[in-house]
Short mmCIF file of C-alpha atoms in Angstrom, two decimals:
data_model
loop_
_atom_site.label_atom_id
_atom_site.label_comp_id
_atom_site.label_asym_id
_atom_site.label_seq_id
_atom_site.Cartn_x
_atom_site.Cartn_y
_atom_site.Cartn_z
CA MET N 1424 86.13 121.71 117.60
CA GLN N 1425 84.94 118.27 118.58
CA ILE N 1426 85.92 118.40 122.04
CA THR N 1427 83.48 116.84 124.71
CA ALA N 1428 83.29 118.10 128.79
CA PHE N 1429 85.94 117.52 130.68
CA GLN N 1430 84.25 114.35 132.64
CA THR N 1431 85.10 112.70 128.83
CA PRO N 1432 87.83 114.09 127.64
CA ARG N 1433 88.55 113.14 123.57
CA PRO N 1434 91.76 113.91 121.62
CA GLU N 1435 91.18 117.77 119.57
CA PHE N 1436 89.51 117.15 116.27
CA LEU N 1437 89.37 119.85 114.17
CA MET N 1438 86.29 120.36 111.89
CA LYS N 1439 85.20 122.42 108.80
CA ASP N 1440 81.25 122.46 108.87
CA LEU N 1441 78.63 123.54 106.57
CA TYR N 1442 75.41 123.30 107.02
CA THR N 1443 72.97 124.44 104.05
CA PHE N 1444 68.98 125.02 103.84
CA ASP N 1445 66.53 125.02 100.93
CA ALA N 1446 62.90 125.32 100.26
CA THR N 1447 62.52 122.05 97.91
CA THR N 1448 63.98 118.60 97.77
CA GLU N 1449 65.50 119.38 94.26
CA GLN N 1450 66.78 122.79 95.38
CA ALA N 1451 68.50 120.49 98.03
CA LEU N 1452 69.72 117.62 96.08
CA GLN N 1453 71.30 120.66 93.49
CA THR N 1454 73.13 122.25 96.69
CA TYR N 1455 74.20 119.17 97.58
CA GLN N 1456 75.19 118.65 94.05
CA THR N 1457 77.72 121.29 94.32
CA VAL N 1458 79.08 120.85 97.62
CA ARG N 1459 80.13 117.73 96.15
CA GLU N 1460 81.90 119.27 92.89
CA THR N 1461 83.29 121.62 95.47
CA TYR N 1462 85.16 119.16 97.73
CA ASN N 1463 85.91 117.22 94.66
CA ALA N 1464 88.35 120.27 93.34
CA PHE N 1465 89.21 121.42 97.02
CA PHE N 1466 90.82 117.67 96.95
CA SER N 1467 92.15 117.38 93.86
CA GLU N 1468 94.45 120.84 95.14
CA PHE N 1469 96.95 118.22 97.07
CA LYS N 1470 97.60 116.44 93.79
CA ILE N 1471 97.60 113.23 95.90
CA PRO N 1472 94.86 110.27 94.47
CA PHE N 1473 91.77 110.38 96.47
CA LEU N 1474 88.30 108.38 95.99
CA THR N 1475 85.42 109.50 96.89
CA ALA N 1476 82.90 106.95 98.11
CA LYS N 1477 79.14 106.45 98.56
CA ALA N 1478 78.47 105.79 102.78
CA SER N 1479 76.61 105.05 105.43
CA SER N 1480 74.86 107.73 106.89
CA GLY N 1481 75.14 105.97 110.43
CA GLU N 1482 73.44 107.81 113.23
CA ILE N 1483 73.40 111.40 111.51
CA GLY N 1484 69.94 110.07 109.40
CA GLY N 1485 69.58 111.07 105.69
CA ASN N 1486 69.28 108.53 102.68
CA LEU N 1487 72.09 110.09 100.99
CA SER N 1488 75.98 110.47 101.94
CA HIS N 1489 79.52 110.45 100.25
CA GLU N 1490 82.72 110.00 101.87
CA TYR N 1491 86.21 111.56 100.61
CA HIS N 1492 89.59 109.82 101.13
CA PHE N 1493 93.05 109.25 101.03
CA LEU N 1494 94.04 105.38 100.57
CA SER N 1495 96.56 104.69 103.41
CA LYS N 1496 97.36 101.54 105.09
CA LYS N 1497 97.33 103.06 108.15
CA GLY N 1498 93.72 104.26 107.69
CA ASP N 1499 90.88 102.82 109.57
CA ASP N 1500 88.25 102.55 106.91
CA ASN N 1501 87.74 99.86 103.97
CA LEU N 1502 86.48 101.34 100.59
CA VAL N 1503 85.56 98.77 98.14
CA CYS N 1504 86.67 99.57 95.22
CA CYS N 1505 85.95 98.23 90.48
CA SER N 1506 88.82 97.14 88.92
CA SER N 1507 87.03 98.50 85.76
CA CYS N 1508 84.22 101.13 86.44
CA ASP N 1509 83.58 104.23 89.22
CA TYR N 1510 82.28 102.02 91.55
CA VAL N 1511 83.78 102.96 95.33
CA ALA N 1512 82.07 102.67 97.98
CA ASN N 1513 82.27 102.27 102.39
CA GLU N 1514 82.62 98.20 102.82
CA GLU N 1515 79.29 99.58 105.63
CA VAL N 1516 77.10 99.91 102.22
CA ALA N 1517 78.80 97.98 99.39
CA GLU N 1518 77.60 95.65 97.21
CA SER N 1519 78.88 92.73 94.98
CA ARG N 1520 77.19 91.12 92.41
CA ILE N 1521 75.03 87.99 93.42
CA THR N 1522 75.81 84.66 92.23
CA ARG N 1523 73.85 80.93 93.03
CA VAL N 1524 74.55 78.56 95.45
CA HIS N 1525 74.28 74.52 94.46
CA ARG N 1526 72.27 73.96 97.32
CA HIS N 1527 69.69 76.09 99.79
CA PRO N 1528 68.65 75.27 103.66
CA LYS N 1529 66.98 71.77 104.03
CA SER N 1530 62.71 73.14 103.71
CA ALA N 1531 60.10 72.88 105.99
CA ASP N 1532 59.13 69.32 105.08
CA GLU N 1533 62.42 67.63 104.99
CA GLU N 1534 62.68 65.23 108.69
CA GLY N 1535 60.62 68.10 110.78
CA PHE N 1536 63.53 70.70 109.48
CA THR N 1537 64.11 73.01 112.53
CA PRO N 1538 66.50 76.38 111.68
CA GLN N 1539 69.44 74.52 112.33
CA GLY N 1540 68.48 71.93 109.50
CA MET N 1541 67.85 69.17 112.61
CA GLU N 1542 65.27 66.70 114.08
CA SER N 1543 63.01 68.71 116.78
CA SER N 1544 64.25 66.36 118.95
CA SER N 1545 67.75 66.75 118.63
CA TRP N 1546 67.14 70.72 119.28
CA LYS N 1547 68.04 70.87 123.02
CA GLN N 1548 71.78 69.09 121.54
CA TRP N 1549 72.32 71.31 118.78
CA ASN N 1550 75.70 72.13 118.20
CA PRO N 1551 75.98 74.87 115.24
CA GLU N 1552 79.97 73.89 114.44
CA SER N 1553 79.53 70.38 114.38
CA GLN N 1554 76.03 69.89 112.38
CA ALA N 1555 76.37 72.60 109.77
CA ASP N 1556 75.15 71.65 106.17
CA ASP N 1557 78.11 71.11 103.86
CA LYS N 1558 77.48 73.93 101.71
CA GLU N 1559 76.01 76.11 104.68
CA ASN N 1560 77.61 78.34 106.98
CA GLN N 1561 76.20 79.21 109.72
CA TRP N 1562 76.99 82.13 112.09
CA LEU N 1563 75.46 83.31 115.51
CA GLY N 1564 74.98 86.38 117.42
CA ILE N 1565 72.84 87.80 120.57
CA SER N 1566 71.08 91.14 121.42
CA GLN N 1567 72.07 93.41 123.40
CA ASP N 1568 69.26 92.66 126.65
CA ARG N 1569 70.29 88.89 125.53
CA SER N 1570 67.36 88.14 124.74
CA THR N 1571 67.24 87.14 121.12
CA LEU N 1572 69.72 84.73 119.72
CA VAL N 1573 70.09 85.84 115.94
CA TYR N 1574 71.11 82.97 114.09
CA ALA N 1575 71.92 83.44 110.06
CA SER N 1576 72.48 80.71 107.14
CA LEU N 1577 75.41 81.96 104.49
CA PRO N 1578 76.81 79.75 102.07
CA GLN N 1579 79.93 78.00 102.78
CA GLU N 1580 81.39 79.62 99.40
CA VAL N 1581 81.07 82.56 96.90
CA GLU N 1582 82.65 83.00 93.29
CA ILE N 1583 84.83 85.76 92.36
CA ARG N 1584 86.74 86.80 89.56
CA ALA N 1585 90.35 85.19 88.62
CA VAL N 1586 92.80 85.67 86.08
CA ALA N 1587 91.83 81.49 84.89
CA GLY N 1588 88.36 82.05 85.34
CA LYS N 1589 85.47 81.30 87.49
CA ARG N 1590 86.84 80.56 91.30
CA TYR N 1591 85.42 80.66 95.09
CA ARG N 1592 86.41 82.30 98.42
CA LYS N 1593 85.47 81.07 101.52
CA ALA N 1594 82.05 82.99 102.75
CA GLU N 1595 82.44 85.51 105.41
CA ILE N 1596 79.77 87.39 107.86
CA ASN N 1597 78.91 90.92 106.91
CA PRO N 1598 78.62 92.53 110.54
CA TYR N 1599 77.67 95.66 108.83
CA ALA N 1600 74.31 93.54 106.68
CA MET N 1601 73.49 91.91 110.29
CA LYS N 1602 73.42 95.43 111.82
CA ARG N 1603 70.97 96.73 109.17
CA VAL N 1604 69.12 93.54 109.77
CA PHE N 1605 69.00 93.71 113.35
CA PRO N 1606 70.34 97.08 115.04
CA GLU N 1607 69.93 95.58 118.90
CA LEU N 1608 72.76 93.48 117.67
CA ASP N 1609 76.01 92.99 119.58
CA LEU N 1610 78.72 92.48 118.02
CA GLY N 1611 81.07 92.21 120.86
CA VAL N 1612 80.41 89.13 122.87
CA GLU N 1613 82.67 85.87 121.91
CA ASP N 1614 80.06 82.77 122.22
CA PRO N 1615 76.60 84.24 121.91
CA LEU N 1616 75.20 80.68 122.72
CA ALA N 1617 76.63 80.55 125.63
CA VAL N 1618 75.61 84.00 126.86
CA PHE N 1619 72.46 82.93 125.52
CA ASN N 1620 71.94 79.93 127.41
CA ALA N 1621 72.81 81.70 130.48
CA GLU N 1622 70.69 84.34 130.39
CA ARG N 1623 68.11 81.66 129.79
CA ILE N 1624 68.63 79.90 132.64
CA LEU N 1625 68.98 83.21 134.68
CA GLY N 1626 65.65 84.49 133.68
CA THR N 1627 64.15 81.49 135.07
CA THR N 1628 64.91 81.65 138.36
CA LYS N 1629 65.51 85.91 139.27
CA ASP N 1630 63.96 87.73 136.79
CA LYS N 1631 60.38 87.42 135.89
CA ASN N 1632 60.31 90.57 134.03
CA ARG N 1633 63.08 89.52 131.47
CA LYS N 1634 61.89 89.58 127.84
CA GLU N 1635 60.82 86.15 126.13
CA ALA N 1636 63.23 84.53 124.47
CA ARG N 1637 63.56 84.18 120.95
CA VAL N 1638 65.97 83.25 118.16
CA LEU N 1639 66.07 85.42 114.88
CA ARG N 1640 66.86 83.58 111.92
CA VAL N 1641 68.69 85.56 108.58
CA VAL N 1642 69.14 83.50 105.65
CA ASP N 1643 71.46 84.62 102.93
CA MET N 1644 69.56 85.97 99.75
CA ARG N 1645 71.54 83.46 97.13
CA TYR N 1646 69.76 81.06 98.62
CA TYR N 1647 66.13 82.93 97.33
CA LEU N 1648 67.61 82.85 94.22
CA GLN N 1649 66.85 79.24 93.97
CA GLN N 1650 63.70 77.37 92.54
CA PRO N 1651 61.66 76.35 94.99
CA PRO N 1652 63.14 79.07 97.11
CA PRO N 1653 63.52 78.03 101.45
CA VAL N 1654 59.94 78.11 102.91
CA CYS N 1655 60.07 79.42 106.55
CA PRO N 1656 59.83 76.48 109.27
CA ASN N 1657 58.25 75.41 112.32
CA PRO N 1658 59.03 77.18 115.51
CA PRO N 1659 61.48 73.90 117.63
CA PRO N 1660 60.74 72.81 120.56
CA THR N 1661 63.18 74.35 123.90
CA LEU N 1662 66.70 74.64 123.42
CA ILE N 1663 66.98 74.30 127.34
CA GLU N 1664 65.07 72.26 129.26
CA GLY N 1665 62.12 74.33 130.82
CA VAL N 1666 62.25 77.59 129.00
CA GLU N 1667 60.68 78.27 125.97
CA PHE N 1668 61.51 80.21 123.51
CA LEU N 1669 59.91 81.70 119.80
CA VAL N 1670 62.05 80.95 116.53
CA GLN N 1671 60.93 84.49 113.98
CA ASP N 1672 62.47 84.26 110.42
CA TRP N 1673 63.60 87.14 108.30
CA CYS N 1674 62.16 85.67 105.44
CA ALA N 1675 62.35 85.80 101.58
CA GLU N 1676 59.79 89.05 101.46
CA ALA N 1677 61.03 91.92 98.78
CA ASP N 1678 62.29 94.47 100.93
CA LYS N 1679 64.09 92.02 103.46
CA VAL N 1680 66.35 89.58 101.27
CA VAL N 1681 69.86 90.57 102.53
CA ASP N 1682 73.38 90.25 101.38
CA LEU N 1683 75.13 88.49 104.10
CA VAL N 1684 78.57 87.58 102.71
CA ARG N 1685 81.51 90.10 103.34
CA ILE N 1686 82.75 91.97 100.25
CA ASP N 1687 86.33 90.60 99.78
CA THR N 1688 89.08 91.29 96.83
CA GLY N 1689 88.14 89.21 93.54
CA ASP N 1690 84.16 89.92 94.08
CA LEU N 1691 82.22 90.18 91.18
CA CYS N 1692 81.59 94.25 90.69
CA PRO N 1693 77.50 95.00 90.74
CA ASN N 1694 78.31 98.03 88.41
CA CYS N 1695 79.50 96.85 85.17
CA ASP N 1696 80.75 93.13 83.70
CA ASP N 1697 83.57 92.81 83.60
CA GLY N 1698 84.98 94.28 86.48
CA SER N 1699 86.36 92.93 89.85
CA LEU N 1700 86.31 94.15 93.30
CA LYS N 1701 89.24 95.19 95.72
CA VAL N 1702 89.18 95.76 99.08
CA GLU N 1703 91.72 99.26 99.98
CA SER N 1704 92.61 100.83 103.51
CA ALA N 1705 91.56 104.49 103.48
CA VAL N 1706 91.34 107.59 105.60
CA GLU N 1707 88.20 109.58 105.72
CA LEU N 1708 88.98 113.00 105.14
CA GLY N 1709 85.78 114.44 104.57
CA HIS N 1710 81.49 113.86 104.75
CA THR N 1711 78.64 114.88 102.73
CA PHE N 1712 74.84 114.09 103.69
CA HIS N 1713 71.98 115.22 102.55
CA LEU N 1714 69.48 115.28 105.91
CA GLY N 1715 66.29 116.38 104.11
CA THR N 1716 63.86 117.08 107.00
CA ARG N 1717 65.36 114.40 109.25
CA TYR N 1718 65.70 117.65 112.09
CA SER N 1719 63.67 120.51 110.45
CA ALA N 1720 60.66 118.45 110.56
CA PRO N 1721 60.58 117.44 114.43
CA LEU N 1722 61.88 121.57 114.79
CA GLU N 1723 59.30 123.05 113.12
CA ALA N 1724 61.84 124.73 111.10
CA THR N 1725 59.84 126.21 108.15
CA ILE N 1726 60.30 129.00 105.66
CA ASP N 1727 57.62 131.22 103.46
CA ALA N 1728 58.66 130.23 100.32
CA ASP N 1729 57.25 131.46 96.95
CA LEU N 1730 56.79 127.62 95.19
CA SER N 1731 54.83 125.94 92.69
CA GLN N 1732 51.65 124.30 93.38
CA LYS N 1733 53.80 120.76 92.25
CA ASP N 1734 56.58 122.33 94.26
CA ARG N 1735 54.74 122.21 97.43
CA GLN N 1736 52.77 119.60 97.39
CA ARG N 1737 55.87 117.56 97.30
CA GLU N 1738 57.42 119.12 100.43
CA VAL N 1739 57.03 118.11 104.08
CA SER N 1740 54.87 120.79 105.42
CA ASN N 1741 54.05 121.28 109.91
CA ILE N 1742 52.72 124.72 109.44
CA PRO N 1743 49.28 125.21 107.23
CA GLY N 1744 49.36 128.10 104.97
CA GLN N 1745 52.37 128.82 102.38
CA SER N 1746 55.37 127.21 104.81
CA VAL N 1747 57.13 124.92 103.81
CA THR N 1748 59.46 122.32 106.01
CA VAL N 1749 63.59 123.68 105.01
CA GLN N 1750 65.53 120.88 103.51
CA MET N 1751 68.63 121.00 105.49
CA GLY N 1752 72.37 119.17 105.00
CA CYS N 1753 75.45 119.02 106.45
CA HIS N 1754 79.01 119.11 105.72
CA GLY N 1755 82.52 118.84 107.12
CA ILE N 1756 86.05 118.31 106.82
CA GLY N 1757 88.47 117.20 109.11
CA VAL N 1758 91.09 119.94 108.98
CA SER N 1759 93.66 118.09 111.37
CA ARG N 1760 93.18 114.89 110.46
CA LEU N 1761 93.44 116.14 106.53
CA ILE N 1762 97.02 117.88 107.47
CA ALA N 1763 98.12 114.34 109.50
CA ALA N 1764 97.13 112.34 106.22
CA VAL N 1765 98.71 114.43 103.58
CA ALA N 1766 102.12 114.25 105.75
CA ASP N 1767 101.83 110.77 106.12
CA SER N 1768 100.85 109.80 102.43
CA LEU N 1769 104.24 111.93 101.54
CA ALA N 1770 107.12 111.26 103.86
CA ASP N 1771 109.75 109.28 103.37
CA SER N 1772 112.59 108.54 104.82
CA LYS N 1773 114.35 111.89 104.80
CA GLY N 1774 111.38 113.73 106.12
CA LEU N 1775 107.91 115.53 105.19
CA ASN N 1776 107.32 116.65 101.47
CA TRP N 1777 104.04 118.74 101.51
CA PRO N 1778 101.74 119.87 98.51
CA ARG N 1779 102.29 123.09 97.34
CA VAL N 1780 98.87 124.29 98.23
CA MET N 1781 99.85 123.03 101.98
CA ALA N 1782 103.52 123.54 102.10
CA PRO N 1783 105.10 127.00 104.39
CA PHE N 1784 106.79 127.79 100.94
CA GLU N 1785 107.34 126.47 97.77
CA THR N 1786 110.74 127.15 97.22
CA ILE N 1787 113.71 127.32 99.36
CA ILE N 1788 116.97 129.04 98.26
CA ILE N 1789 120.51 127.36 99.77
CA PRO N 1790 123.59 129.03 99.66
CA THR N 1791 126.95 127.06 99.81
CA LYS N 1792 129.85 128.49 101.43
CA GLY N 1793 131.37 131.63 98.83
CA SER N 1794 128.19 132.01 96.86
CA GLU N 1795 125.75 133.71 100.22
CA SER N 1796 126.30 137.29 98.63
CA GLU N 1797 124.62 136.21 95.40
CA THR N 1798 121.55 134.20 96.95
CA ALA N 1799 119.40 137.96 97.31
CA ASN N 1800 119.34 138.26 93.29
CA VAL N 1801 118.07 134.21 92.80
CA TYR N 1802 115.85 135.36 95.00
CA ASP N 1803 114.47 138.49 93.63
CA LEU N 1804 114.66 136.59 90.73
CA LEU N 1805 112.33 134.21 92.14
CA THR N 1806 109.71 136.16 93.91
CA THR N 1807 109.01 139.20 92.15
CA ASN N 1808 108.42 139.96 88.45
CA LYS N 1809 111.12 141.52 87.23
CA GLY N 1810 110.99 141.23 83.56
CA GLN N 1811 108.74 138.15 83.36
CA ARG N 1812 105.35 140.45 83.41
CA SER N 1813 103.40 136.64 82.54
CA GLN N 1814 104.75 134.41 85.51
CA GLU N 1815 103.32 134.59 89.05
CA PRO N 1816 106.17 135.51 91.70
CA ILE N 1817 107.21 132.24 93.54
CA ASP N 1818 106.95 131.62 97.74
CA ALA N 1819 110.09 131.10 98.45
CA ILE N 1820 112.56 131.37 101.49
CA LEU N 1821 115.99 131.94 101.73
CA ASP N 1822 118.19 130.47 104.65
CA ASP N 1823 120.54 132.68 105.23
CA ARG N 1824 121.35 130.94 108.98
CA LYS N 1825 124.71 130.56 110.34
CA ARG N 1826 124.84 126.69 109.87
CA ASP N 1827 126.63 124.49 107.57
CA PHE N 1828 125.27 123.57 104.47
CA GLY N 1829 124.92 119.48 104.97
CA TRP N 1830 122.56 120.85 108.07
CA LYS N 1831 120.86 123.32 105.61
CA ILE N 1832 119.96 120.50 103.69
CA LYS N 1833 118.70 118.10 105.81
CA ASP N 1834 116.75 120.20 107.56
CA ALA N 1835 115.14 121.54 104.20
CA ASP N 1836 114.38 117.85 103.31
CA MET N 1837 112.95 116.71 106.69
CA ILE N 1838 110.61 120.45 106.83
CA GLY N 1839 109.85 119.31 103.47
CA TYR N 1840 109.71 121.81 100.92
CA PRO N 1841 108.55 121.08 97.52
CA ILE N 1842 111.30 122.40 95.93
CA ILE N 1843 115.25 122.84 96.81
CA VAL N 1844 117.49 125.60 94.75
CA ILE N 1845 121.04 125.01 95.61
CA LEU N 1846 123.60 127.30 94.68
CA GLY N 1847 126.83 125.59 94.77
CA ARG N 1848 129.78 124.60 92.48
CA ASP N 1849 128.03 124.77 89.19
CA TRP N 1850 126.97 128.31 90.24
CA LYS N 1851 130.15 129.62 90.44
CA ARG N 1852 131.30 127.81 87.50
CA GLU N 1853 128.88 128.20 85.01
CA GLY N 1854 125.87 130.48 86.79
CA LYS N 1855 123.09 127.40 87.31
CA CYS N 1856 121.73 126.32 90.08
CA GLU N 1857 121.13 122.99 91.27
CA VAL N 1858 116.95 122.53 91.34
CA GLN N 1859 115.86 119.18 93.60
CA CYS N 1860 112.39 118.00 93.84
CA ARG N 1861 111.98 114.51 95.82
CA ARG N 1862 108.24 114.34 94.87
CA LEU N 1863 108.79 114.05 91.38
CA ASN N 1864 112.37 113.08 91.54
CA ILE N 1865 114.22 115.38 89.96
CA LYS N 1866 117.97 116.63 90.56
CA VAL N 1867 119.13 118.74 87.34
CA LEU N 1868 121.30 121.94 86.58
CA VAL N 1869 119.14 125.41 85.67
CA SER N 1870 120.48 128.38 84.25
CA ALA N 1871 119.07 132.02 86.10
CA ASP N 1872 117.80 132.88 82.73
CA ASP N 1873 115.29 129.60 83.03
CA LEU N 1874 115.34 129.31 86.91
CA LYS N 1875 111.41 130.69 87.64
CA ALA N 1876 109.92 129.07 84.63
CA PHE N 1877 111.71 126.12 85.56
CA VAL N 1878 110.05 126.33 88.96
CA ALA N 1879 106.89 127.27 88.16
CA GLY N 1880 106.37 124.06 85.96
CA LEU N 1881 107.29 121.71 88.52
CA LEU N 1882 104.94 123.35 90.95
CA GLN N 1883 102.28 122.92 88.65
CA HIS N 1884 102.58 119.35 89.27
CA LEU N 1885 103.10 119.61 93.06
#
């Protein structure tokens, strides 16, 4: 249970945790794949569409993780899915196919270019909104310590796939990409430039130990598809009178080129030629992480393993001799969240609608007035193997409460039994039960001889 101390209470959150330990990276990755297959099989049991998405490992760490989601408009995660292939990723790590832009920010040799595309003499009056290049989209952020102003350049538009052919949409900044570039970024500041200016003024009079002010310029990778690519500019003069600061560029090195544009529905799939991406709201139910030695190495968690020389050379070891540092994985399913997500996914105006594996009972038997004495026989027919050895017993409940029929039906719908068997007028006249299944939209009459097989067949889809 993930509940903190009483000083900082949180809502109760039940979690099923699994930790794995292996001697080699290869074994750990095999274990990780086994856990993934097991999780996929587990979520398949609910007969509810789910998605497995490539995910960010976040603060837990590691470089390999996957999330398991139900699609839901109430979900707090966004998944990016391809219409043609099996590409699925959380928007934190999702990618799209990059297309060229027609122009890039001006080069350093063009009229004293500064990061904002202005002449050096105009730097103090720089206004990103009014001075933006007609093909350049500018975005500002600030660091948590207020010493760094982050300035990002991205295209005004990006290409999307449409029925009528090539089209374009407005480009928006991807906050997750900016956090990867600059982890100290504070995304909660409404006017970063005003805060940066105010902090610099305060810094000149009150705090001599304040960090040196700087501007970090980040350029979207689409600009670097151009030939020639943009040149890192020379440092401009001061932004505020009497305050000097440094301009640093996130330049076009191979490991620093970054896609700054937030992915949206219609973007081109990075994994296939024909697909377009769609952004779906989803609720996360499980997560698997391959941690490697992130925690075991600092803790000197080692084992004595009989490894080949080749395997031993690939593993991390903190202790000389035969010991190797264990390879870890951690995996979890949010049990309480899963119950809520299933209930929300299948509920309708009448009530809950549990899948077979989660329902309190698979079937409820409800008699009408005058057929109460025969309901026990129907119950025995479903729950025993009398004369039907090939069929497993069905987990059924008989509603023999002293209530009227209408109340019982409404109660059964509200509770969400997968199947309702009613002994009504047709039972008295023809010996047929009415079988209802809201999830499959079925309401049919079935004879007593065929009842168990029919109900069992429906349950296979629930």
